[in-house]
PDB file of C-alpha atoms and ligand atoms in Angstrom:
ATOM      1  CA  UNK A  30     -17.078  64.087 -87.301  1.00  0.00           C
ATOM      2  CA  UNK A  31     -13.650  65.302 -88.665  1.00  0.00           C
ATOM      3  CA  UNK A  32     -10.715  66.587 -86.606  1.00  0.00           C
ATOM      4  CA  UNK A  33     -10.554  70.521 -86.667  1.00  0.00           C
ATOM      5  CA  UNK A  34      -6.677  70.127 -86.600  1.00  0.00           C
ATOM      6  CA  UNK A  35      -5.793  67.415 -89.270  1.00  0.00           C
ATOM      7  CA  UNK A  36      -9.204  66.892 -90.848  1.00  0.00           C
ATOM      8  CA  UNK A  37      -9.194  63.270 -90.569  1.00  0.00           C
ATOM      9  CA  UNK A  38     -12.331  61.179 -89.507  1.00  0.00           C
ATOM     10  CA  UNK A  39     -12.840  60.756 -85.817  1.00  0.00           C
ATOM     11  CA  UNK A  40     -14.989  57.808 -84.288  1.00  0.00           C
ATOM     12  CA  UNK A  41     -17.564  58.894 -81.793  1.00  0.00           C
ATOM     13  CA  UNK A  42     -16.560  58.886 -78.314  1.00  0.00           C
ATOM     14  CA  UNK A  43     -13.014  59.458 -78.717  1.00  0.00           C
ATOM     15  CA  UNK A  44     -11.192  61.596 -76.556  1.00  0.00           C
ATOM     16  CA  UNK A  45      -8.206  62.316 -78.894  1.00  0.00           C
ATOM     17  CA  UNK A  46      -7.907  62.298 -82.618  1.00  0.00           C
ATOM     18  CA  UNK A  47      -6.139  59.298 -83.548  1.00  0.00           C
ATOM     19  CA  UNK A  48      -4.047  60.846 -86.568  1.00  0.00           C
ATOM     20  CA  UNK A  49      -3.004  64.083 -84.535  1.00  0.00           C
ATOM     21  CA  UNK A  50      -3.663  63.362 -80.922  1.00  0.00           C
ATOM     22  CA  UNK A  51      -5.651  66.567 -80.582  1.00  0.00           C
ATOM     23  CA  UNK A  52      -7.601  66.852 -77.359  1.00  0.00           C
ATOM     24  CA  UNK A  53     -11.008  66.579 -78.637  1.00  0.00           C
ATOM     25  CA  UNK A  54     -13.025  68.032 -76.084  1.00  0.00           C
ATOM     26  CA  UNK A  55     -11.225  71.414 -76.117  1.00  0.00           C
ATOM     27  CA  UNK A  56     -11.239  71.131 -79.844  1.00  0.00           C
ATOM     28  CA  UNK A  57     -15.199  70.735 -80.089  1.00  0.00           C
ATOM     29  CA  UNK A  58     -16.008  72.880 -77.119  1.00  0.00           C
ATOM     30  CA  UNK A  59     -16.538  75.929 -79.321  1.00  0.00           C
ATOM     31  CA  UNK A  60     -18.487  74.045 -81.943  1.00  0.00           C
ATOM     32  CA  UNK A  61     -20.348  71.268 -79.646  1.00  0.00           C
ATOM     33  CA  UNK A  62     -22.648  71.917 -76.487  1.00  0.00           C
ATOM     34  CA  UNK A  63     -21.133  72.050 -73.092  1.00  0.00           C
ATOM     35  CA  UNK A  64     -22.666  68.854 -71.793  1.00  0.00           C
ATOM     36  CA  UNK A  65     -20.440  67.014 -74.292  1.00  0.00           C
ATOM     37  CA  UNK A  66     -17.445  67.419 -72.271  1.00  0.00           C
ATOM     38  CA  UNK A  67     -18.297  66.210 -68.776  1.00  0.00           C
ATOM     39  CA  UNK A  68     -19.822  62.949 -70.261  1.00  0.00           C
ATOM     40  CA  UNK A  69     -17.166  60.669 -69.454  1.00  0.00           C
ATOM     41  CA  UNK A  70     -17.192  60.994 -65.609  1.00  0.00           C
ATOM     42  CA  UNK A  71     -20.121  61.252 -63.106  1.00  0.00           C
ATOM     43  CA  UNK A  72     -18.398  63.994 -60.833  1.00  0.00           C
ATOM     44  CA  UNK A  73     -18.934  66.833 -63.192  1.00  0.00           C
ATOM     45  CA  UNK A  74     -20.280  69.287 -60.517  1.00  0.00           C
ATOM     46  CA  UNK A  75     -17.143  71.130 -60.407  1.00  0.00           C
ATOM     47  CA  UNK A  76     -16.007  71.134 -63.984  1.00  0.00           C
ATOM     48  CA  UNK A  77     -19.524  72.351 -64.946  1.00  0.00           C
ATOM     49  CA  UNK A  78     -19.086  75.620 -63.462  1.00  0.00           C
ATOM     50  CA  UNK A  79     -15.881  75.873 -64.902  1.00  0.00           C
ATOM     51  CA  UNK A  80     -17.263  75.113 -68.470  1.00  0.00           C
ATOM     52  CA  UNK A  81     -20.081  77.799 -67.774  1.00  0.00           C
ATOM     53  CA  UNK A  82     -17.495  80.409 -66.924  1.00  0.00           C
ATOM     54  CA  UNK A  83     -15.868  79.790 -70.267  1.00  0.00           C
ATOM     55  CA  UNK A  84     -18.868  81.168 -72.123  1.00  0.00           C
ATOM     56  CA  UNK A  85     -19.023  84.126 -69.877  1.00  0.00           C
ATOM     57  CA  UNK A  86     -15.439  84.762 -70.592  1.00  0.00           C
ATOM     58  CA  UNK A  87     -15.949  83.980 -74.120  1.00  0.00           C
ATOM     59  CA  UNK A  88     -18.862  86.308 -74.442  1.00  0.00           C
ATOM     60  CA  UNK A  89     -17.030  89.701 -73.466  1.00  0.00           C
ATOM     61  CA  UNK A  90     -14.010  88.687 -75.670  1.00  0.00           C
ATOM     62  CA  UNK A  91     -16.323  87.959 -78.698  1.00  0.00           C
ATOM     63  CA  UNK A  92     -18.433  90.935 -77.926  1.00  0.00           C
ATOM     64  CA  UNK A  93     -15.555  93.266 -76.944  1.00  0.00           C
ATOM     65  CA  UNK A  94     -12.669  94.440 -79.401  1.00  0.00           C
ATOM     66  CA  UNK A  95     -13.642  93.752 -82.928  1.00  0.00           C
ATOM     67  CA  UNK A  96     -10.572  91.691 -84.363  1.00  0.00           C
ATOM     68  CA  UNK A  97     -10.311  89.323 -87.053  1.00  0.00           C
ATOM     69  CA  UNK A  98     -12.124  86.136 -86.618  1.00  0.00           C
ATOM     70  CA  UNK A  99      -9.091  83.959 -86.718  1.00  0.00           C
ATOM     71  CA  UNK A 100      -7.445  85.477 -83.724  1.00  0.00           C
ATOM     72  CA  UNK A 101     -10.400  85.281 -81.691  1.00  0.00           C
ATOM     73  CA  UNK A 102     -11.089  81.777 -82.575  1.00  0.00           C
ATOM     74  CA  UNK A 103      -7.611  81.093 -81.556  1.00  0.00           C
ATOM     75  CA  UNK A 104      -7.750  82.818 -78.320  1.00  0.00           C
ATOM     76  CA  UNK A 105     -11.140  81.084 -77.506  1.00  0.00           C
ATOM     77  CA  UNK A 106      -9.355  77.792 -78.607  1.00  0.00           C
ATOM     78  CA  UNK A 107      -6.444  78.195 -76.354  1.00  0.00           C
ATOM     79  CA  UNK A 108      -8.585  79.248 -73.366  1.00  0.00           C
ATOM     80  CA  UNK A 109     -10.749  76.344 -73.797  1.00  0.00           C
ATOM     81  CA  UNK A 110      -7.784  74.180 -74.170  1.00  0.00           C
ATOM     82  CA  UNK A 111      -6.277  75.235 -71.062  1.00  0.00           C
ATOM     83  CA  UNK A 112      -9.415  74.629 -69.173  1.00  0.00           C
ATOM     84  CA  UNK A 113     -10.023  71.556 -70.538  1.00  0.00           C
ATOM     85  CA  UNK A 114      -6.256  70.447 -69.819  1.00  0.00           C
ATOM     86  CA  UNK A 115      -6.934  71.680 -66.246  1.00  0.00           C
ATOM     87  CA  UNK A 116     -10.227  69.653 -66.080  1.00  0.00           C
ATOM     88  CA  UNK A 117      -8.589  66.591 -67.524  1.00  0.00           C
ATOM     89  CA  UNK A 118      -5.888  66.776 -64.940  1.00  0.00           C
ATOM     90  CA  UNK A 119      -8.267  67.307 -62.159  1.00  0.00           C
ATOM     91  CA  UNK A 120     -10.405  64.464 -63.486  1.00  0.00           C
ATOM     92  CA  UNK A 121      -7.536  62.258 -63.878  1.00  0.00           C
ATOM     93  CA  UNK A 122      -6.142  63.207 -60.628  1.00  0.00           C
ATOM     94  CA  UNK A 123      -9.619  62.233 -59.127  1.00  0.00           C
ATOM     95  CA  UNK A 124      -9.741  59.111 -61.011  1.00  0.00           C
ATOM     96  CA  UNK A 125      -6.343  58.180 -59.758  1.00  0.00           C
ATOM     97  CA  UNK A 126      -7.290  59.063 -56.096  1.00  0.00           C
ATOM     98  CA  UNK A 127     -10.570  57.268 -56.635  1.00  0.00           C
ATOM     99  CA  UNK A 128      -8.495  54.240 -57.981  1.00  0.00           C
ATOM    100  CA  UNK A 129      -6.156  54.190 -55.285  1.00  0.00           C
ATOM    101  CA  UNK A 130      -9.066  54.562 -52.866  1.00  0.00           C
ATOM    102  CA  UNK A 131     -10.928  51.682 -54.734  1.00  0.00           C
ATOM    103  CA  UNK A 132      -7.706  49.537 -54.748  1.00  0.00           C
ATOM    104  CA  UNK A 133      -7.312  50.049 -51.036  1.00  0.00           C
ATOM    105  CA  UNK A 134     -10.949  49.411 -50.604  1.00  0.00           C
ATOM    106  CA  UNK A 135     -10.371  46.297 -52.920  1.00  0.00           C
ATOM    107  CA  UNK A 136      -7.249  45.213 -50.837  1.00  0.00           C
ATOM    108  CA  UNK A 137      -9.160  45.698 -47.699  1.00  0.00           C
ATOM    109  CA  UNK A 138     -11.903  43.476 -48.942  1.00  0.00           C
ATOM    110  CA  UNK A 139      -9.592  41.044 -50.121  1.00  0.00           C
ATOM    111  CA  UNK A 140      -7.843  40.836 -46.661  1.00  0.00           C
ATOM    112  CA  UNK A 141     -11.257  40.737 -44.992  1.00  0.00           C
ATOM    113  CA  UNK A 142     -12.186  37.920 -47.386  1.00  0.00           C
ATOM    114  CA  UNK A 143      -9.119  36.172 -46.493  1.00  0.00           C
ATOM    115  CA  UNK A 144      -9.524  36.787 -42.867  1.00  0.00           C
ATOM    116  CA  UNK A 145     -13.028  35.292 -42.973  1.00  0.00           C
ATOM    117  CA  UNK A 146     -11.748  32.388 -45.059  1.00  0.00           C
ATOM    118  CA  UNK A 147      -9.113  32.051 -42.379  1.00  0.00           C
ATOM    119  CA  UNK A 148     -11.609  32.226 -39.725  1.00  0.00           C
ATOM    120  CA  UNK A 149     -13.992  29.907 -41.341  1.00  0.00           C
ATOM    121  CA  UNK A 150     -10.938  27.457 -41.893  1.00  0.00           C
ATOM    122  CA  UNK A 151     -10.287  27.925 -38.115  1.00  0.00           C
ATOM    123  CA  UNK A 152     -13.995  27.427 -37.274  1.00  0.00           C
ATOM    124  CA  UNK A 153     -13.868  24.189 -39.469  1.00  0.00           C
ATOM    125  CA  UNK A 154     -10.737  22.790 -37.707  1.00  0.00           C
ATOM    126  CA  UNK A 155     -12.206  23.539 -34.188  1.00  0.00           C
ATOM    127  CA  UNK A 156     -15.495  22.263 -35.009  1.00  0.00           C
ATOM    128  CA  UNK A 157     -13.528  19.077 -36.173  1.00  0.00           C
ATOM    129  CA  UNK A 158     -11.614  19.120 -33.109  1.00  0.00           C
ATOM    130  CA  UNK A 159     -14.734  19.717 -31.091  1.00  0.00           C
ATOM    131  CA  UNK A 160     -16.544  16.696 -32.654  1.00  0.00           C
ATOM    132  CA  UNK A 161     -13.490  14.562 -32.132  1.00  0.00           C
ATOM    133  CA  UNK A 162     -13.438  15.683 -28.556  1.00  0.00           C
ATOM    134  CA  UNK A 163     -17.210  14.924 -28.180  1.00  0.00           C
ATOM    135  CA  UNK A 164     -16.654  11.627 -29.704  1.00  0.00           C
ATOM    136  CA  UNK A 165     -13.654  11.147 -27.259  1.00  0.00           C
ATOM    137  CA  UNK A 166     -15.770  12.299 -24.267  1.00  0.00           C
ATOM    138  CA  UNK A 167     -18.668   9.809 -25.468  1.00  0.00           C
ATOM    139  CA  UNK A 168     -16.255   6.836 -25.954  1.00  0.00           C
ATOM    140  CA  UNK A 169     -14.624   7.861 -22.535  1.00  0.00           C
ATOM    141  CA  UNK A 170     -18.436   7.888 -20.893  1.00  0.00           C
ATOM    142  CA  UNK A 171     -19.215   4.492 -22.578  1.00  0.00           C
ATOM    143  CA  UNK A 172     -16.117   3.119 -21.019  1.00  0.00           C
ATOM    144  CA  UNK A 173     -16.760   4.692 -17.689  1.00  0.00           C
ATOM    145  CA  UNK A 174     -20.367   3.345 -17.832  1.00  0.00           C
ATOM    146  CA  UNK A 175     -18.822  -0.227 -18.700  1.00  0.00           C
ATOM    147  CA  UNK A 176     -16.332   0.149 -15.850  1.00  0.00           C
ATOM    148  CA  UNK A 177     -19.267   1.293 -13.606  1.00  0.00           C
ATOM    149  CA  UNK A 178     -21.286  -1.828 -14.486  1.00  0.00           C
ATOM    150  CA  UNK A 179     -18.502  -3.925 -14.170  1.00  0.00           C
ATOM    151  CA  UNK A 180     -17.607  -2.461 -10.780  1.00  0.00           C
ATOM    152  CA  UNK A 181     -21.123  -2.741  -9.460  1.00  0.00           C
ATOM    153  CA  UNK A 182     -21.471  -6.238 -11.113  1.00  0.00           C
ATOM    154  CA  UNK A 183     -18.309  -7.269  -9.253  1.00  0.00           C
ATOM    155  CA  UNK A 184     -19.375  -5.598  -6.187  1.00  0.00           C
ATOM    156  CA  UNK A 185     -22.641  -7.340  -6.313  1.00  0.00           C
ATOM    157  CA  UNK A 186     -21.067 -10.505  -6.777  1.00  0.00           C
ATOM    158  CA  UNK A 187     -18.560  -9.768  -4.127  1.00  0.00           C
ATOM    159  CA  UNK A 188     -21.412  -8.788  -1.845  1.00  0.00           C
ATOM    160  CA  UNK A 189     -22.993 -12.038  -2.839  1.00  0.00           C
ATOM    161  CA  UNK A 190     -19.797 -14.184  -2.244  1.00  0.00           C
ATOM    162  CA  UNK A 191     -19.091 -12.043   0.793  1.00  0.00           C
ATOM    163  CA  UNK A 192     -22.865 -12.786   1.942  1.00  0.00           C
ATOM    164  CA  UNK A 193     -22.224 -16.443   0.836  1.00  0.00           C
ATOM    165  CA  UNK A 194     -18.979 -16.513   2.738  1.00  0.00           C
ATOM    166  CA  UNK A 195     -20.497 -14.936   5.876  1.00  0.00           C
ATOM    167  CA  UNK A 196     -23.445 -17.190   5.740  1.00  0.00           C
ATOM    168  CA  UNK A 197     -21.079 -20.285   5.331  1.00  0.00           C
ATOM    169  CA  UNK A 198     -19.059 -18.887   7.981  1.00  0.00           C
ATOM    170  CA  UNK A 199     -21.779 -18.311  10.213  1.00  0.00           C
ATOM    171  CA  UNK A 200     -23.035 -21.804   9.546  1.00  0.00           C
ATOM    172  CA  UNK A 201     -19.631 -23.015  10.079  1.00  0.00           C
ATOM    173  CA  UNK A 202     -19.560 -21.139  13.322  1.00  0.00           C
ATOM    174  CA  UNK A 203     -22.635 -22.435  14.467  1.00  0.00           C
ATOM    175  CA  UNK A 204     -21.619 -26.095  13.591  1.00  0.00           C
ATOM    176  CA  UNK A 205     -18.219 -25.293  15.293  1.00  0.00           C
ATOM    177  CA  UNK A 206     -20.293 -23.920  18.404  1.00  0.00           C
ATOM    178  CA  UNK A 207     -22.528 -26.970  18.147  1.00  0.00           C
ATOM    179  CA  UNK A 208     -19.516 -29.384  17.819  1.00  0.00           C
ATOM    180  CA  UNK A 209     -17.934 -27.600  20.725  1.00  0.00           C
ATOM    181  CA  UNK A 210     -21.028 -27.930  22.730  1.00  0.00           C
ATOM    182  CA  UNK A 211     -21.426 -31.365  21.709  1.00  0.00           C
ATOM    183  CA  UNK A 212     -17.677 -32.150  22.492  1.00  0.00           C
ATOM    184  CA  UNK A 213     -18.173 -30.512  26.095  1.00  0.00           C
ATOM    185  CA  UNK A 214     -21.425 -32.567  26.405  1.00  0.00           C
ATOM    186  CA  UNK A 215     -19.600 -35.566  25.230  1.00  0.00           C
ATOM    187  CA  UNK A 216     -16.760 -34.787  27.692  1.00  0.00           C
ATOM    188  CA  UNK A 217     -19.178 -33.979  30.548  1.00  0.00           C
ATOM    189  CA  UNK A 218     -21.127 -37.173  29.664  1.00  0.00           C
ATOM    190  CA  UNK A 219     -17.676 -39.124  29.808  1.00  0.00           C
ATOM    191  CA  UNK A 220     -16.886 -37.499  32.979  1.00  0.00           C
ATOM    192  CA  UNK A 221     -20.366 -38.317  34.209  1.00  0.00           C
ATOM    193  CA  UNK A 222     -19.842 -41.963  32.954  1.00  0.00           C
ATOM    194  CA  UNK A 223     -16.537 -42.013  34.645  1.00  0.00           C
ATOM    195  CA  UNK A 224     -17.775 -40.879  37.840  1.00  0.00           C
ATOM    196  CA  UNK A 225     -20.845 -43.293  37.560  1.00  0.00           C
ATOM    197  CA  UNK A 226     -18.577 -45.991  36.975  1.00  0.00           C
ATOM    198  CA  UNK A 227     -16.519 -45.024  39.712  1.00  0.00           C
ATOM    199  CA  UNK A 228     -19.402 -44.641  41.815  1.00  0.00           C
ATOM    200  CA  UNK A 229     -20.889 -48.162  40.528  1.00  0.00           C
ATOM    201  CA  UNK A 230     -17.494 -49.389  41.206  1.00  0.00           C
ATOM    202  CA  UNK A 231     -17.413 -48.039  44.875  1.00  0.00           C
ATOM    203  CA  UNK A 232     -20.951 -49.256  45.194  1.00  0.00           C
ATOM    204  CA  UNK A 233     -20.209 -52.603  43.845  1.00  0.00           C
ATOM    205  CA  UNK A 234     -17.306 -52.709  46.316  1.00  0.00           C
ATOM    206  CA  UNK A 235     -19.744 -51.541  49.133  1.00  0.00           C
ATOM    207  CA  UNK A 236     -22.080 -54.096  48.170  1.00  0.00           C
ATOM    208  CA  UNK A 237     -19.646 -56.752  48.003  1.00  0.00           C
ATOM    209  CA  UNK A 238     -18.338 -55.491  51.567  1.00  0.00           C
ATOM    210  CA  UNK A 239     -22.105 -55.320  52.683  1.00  0.00           C
ATOM    211  CA  UNK A 240     -22.798 -58.975  51.430  1.00  0.00           C
ATOM    212  CA  UNK A 241     -19.669 -60.159  53.132  1.00  0.00           C
ATOM    213  CA  UNK A 242     -20.886 -58.320  56.358  1.00  0.00           C
ATOM    214  CA  UNK A 243     -24.105 -59.893  56.001  1.00  0.00           C
ATOM    215  CA  UNK A 244     -22.744 -63.154  55.419  1.00  0.00           C
ATOM    216  CA  UNK A 245     -20.910 -62.721  58.460  1.00  0.00           C
ATOM    217  CA  UNK A 246     -23.746 -61.328  60.400  1.00  0.00           C
ATOM    218  CA  UNK A 247     -25.824 -64.184  59.058  1.00  0.00           C
ATOM    219  CA  UNK A 248     -23.169 -66.676  60.118  1.00  0.00           C
ATOM    220  CA  UNK A 249     -22.550 -64.930  63.469  1.00  0.00           C
ATOM    221  CA  UNK A 250     -26.497 -64.711  63.856  1.00  0.00           C
ATOM    222  CA  UNK A 251     -26.782 -68.413  62.820  1.00  0.00           C
ATOM    223  CA  UNK A 252     -23.666 -70.002  64.974  1.00  0.00           C
ATOM    224  CA  UNK A 253     -22.953 -67.668  67.614  1.00  0.00           C
ATOM    225  CA  UNK A 254     -24.926 -66.802  70.889  1.00  0.00           C
ATOM    226  CA  UNK A 255     -23.961 -64.698  73.983  1.00  0.00           C
ATOM    227  CA  UNK A 256     -24.280 -65.574  77.702  1.00  0.00           C
ATOM    228  CA  UNK A 257     -24.381 -62.605  80.321  1.00  0.00           C
ATOM    229  CA  UNK A 258     -23.054 -63.265  83.703  1.00  0.00           C
ATOM    230  CA  UNK A 259     -26.480 -62.447  85.464  1.00  0.00           C
ATOM    231  CA  UNK A 260     -27.186 -65.701  86.966  1.00  0.00           C
ATOM    232  CA  UNK A 261     -30.134 -66.430  84.469  1.00  0.00           C
ATOM    233  CA  UNK A 262     -28.550 -69.274  82.272  1.00  0.00           C
ATOM    234  CA  UNK A 263     -30.261 -67.957  79.234  1.00  0.00           C
ATOM    235  CA  UNK A 264     -28.223 -67.434  75.824  1.00  0.00           C
ATOM    236  CA  UNK A 265     -29.293 -64.754  73.638  1.00  0.00           C
ATOM    237  CA  UNK A 266     -28.763 -63.745  69.929  1.00  0.00           C
ATOM    238  CA  UNK A 267     -26.953 -60.516  69.061  1.00  0.00           C
ATOM    239  CA  UNK A 268     -30.023 -58.659  68.610  1.00  0.00           C
ATOM    240  CA  UNK A 269     -31.771 -59.679  71.484  1.00  0.00           C
ATOM    241  CA  UNK A 270     -33.182 -56.484  73.854  1.00  0.00           C
ATOM    242  CA  UNK A 271     -31.943 -58.698  76.908  1.00  0.00           C
ATOM    243  CA  UNK A 272     -28.499 -58.639  75.478  1.00  0.00           C
ATOM    244  CA  UNK A 273     -26.766 -55.852  77.517  1.00  0.00           C
ATOM    245  CA  UNK A 274     -23.360 -56.145  75.875  1.00  0.00           C
ATOM    246  CA  UNK A 275     -21.704 -55.356  79.376  1.00  0.00           C
ATOM    247  CA  UNK A 276     -20.183 -58.528  80.525  1.00  0.00           C
ATOM    248  CA  UNK A 277     -20.778 -61.571  78.624  1.00  0.00           C
ATOM    249  CA  UNK A 278     -19.288 -64.599  77.081  1.00  0.00           C
ATOM    250  CA  UNK A 279     -19.614 -65.687  73.285  1.00  0.00           C
ATOM    251  CA  UNK A 280     -20.327 -69.274  72.648  1.00  0.00           C
ATOM    252  CA  UNK A 281     -21.463 -71.507  69.786  1.00  0.00           C
ATOM    253  CA  UNK A 282     -24.929 -72.574  70.246  1.00  0.00           C
ATOM    254  CA  UNK A 283     -24.008 -76.168  70.543  1.00  0.00           C
ATOM    255  CA  UNK A 284     -21.424 -75.403  73.025  1.00  0.00           C
ATOM    256  CA  UNK A 285     -23.690 -73.092  75.215  1.00  0.00           C
ATOM    257  CA  UNK A 286     -26.260 -75.908  75.368  1.00  0.00           C
ATOM    258  CA  UNK A 287     -23.592 -78.307  75.945  1.00  0.00           C
ATOM    259  CA  UNK A 288     -22.719 -76.093  78.893  1.00  0.00           C
ATOM    260  CA  UNK A 289     -25.917 -76.144  80.417  1.00  0.00           C
ATOM    261  CA  UNK A 290     -27.327 -72.771  79.269  1.00  0.00           C
ATOM    262  CA  UNK A 291     -30.952 -72.525  77.733  1.00  0.00           C
ATOM    263  CA  UNK A 292     -32.174 -70.254  75.000  1.00  0.00           C
ATOM    264  CA  UNK A 293     -33.727 -66.747  76.155  1.00  0.00           C
ATOM    265  CA  UNK A 294     -37.618 -66.852  76.179  1.00  0.00           C
ATOM    266  CA  UNK A 295     -37.605 -63.460  74.413  1.00  0.00           C
ATOM    267  CA  UNK A 296     -35.129 -64.151  71.309  1.00  0.00           C
ATOM    268  CA  UNK A 297     -35.384 -67.633  71.444  1.00  0.00           C
ATOM    269  CA  UNK A 298     -31.746 -67.833  71.199  1.00  0.00           C
ATOM    270  CA  UNK A 299     -32.183 -67.898  67.146  1.00  0.00           C
ATOM    271  CA  UNK A 300     -32.343 -65.061  64.392  1.00  0.00           C
TER     272      UNK A 300
HETATM  273 ZN1  LIG B  18     -32.822 -63.136  74.483  1.00  0.00          ZN
END
């Protein structure tokens, strides 16, 4: 279409004439349909009633005083221009507010995304720490298990060696006790032997003495006789029952016979 101000060609969809910068929606509003104006934006509920008031206002103006077509057209154009400018200002304000709102929302979204990234990073770091801690714990558990195994091993070997030691100690104690008993027995035996030897010695001494006494007795019995002063004229052996041992004389047998004594008829004067 062509610009109503400068007459130059205007590409479809343009809001302003590229040559004279005429605001097209206002310029075409008298010739074009009302829906053409609200096309650019979706929020047209409010502007549309405004647009609809324009024809109502236009109607009385057109129908009322009969003036020249030019002045009517100019009036219509200026009213529509003002309305369009107001609409554009309102729309721009809306857009501005909306853009700010969107920008704020975008900023909030970016901030939230950043927060999420930070949280993910934190989670990743914590997960790594957790994994490392778990590995450390596992390693420490292994160490504890090893230590426990070593401990129980050393405990069992200690128990074993203690058992061996106590066993050996018991054996040693037993052997020592047996040795002590044997030693005591040996000492007792030695004492006994000594006593027996002493007894034997004293017995030998007594035997020797007895032998000597026997010899002496035999000698006495063989050679010595006893004569009592009883007038019988008999001589007796020491063990004769007629020998009273009260008052007697001791002679050798030869001397008794030489002195006229006779052997006793009971003992025979001989052992
Ligand atoms: Zn006699």
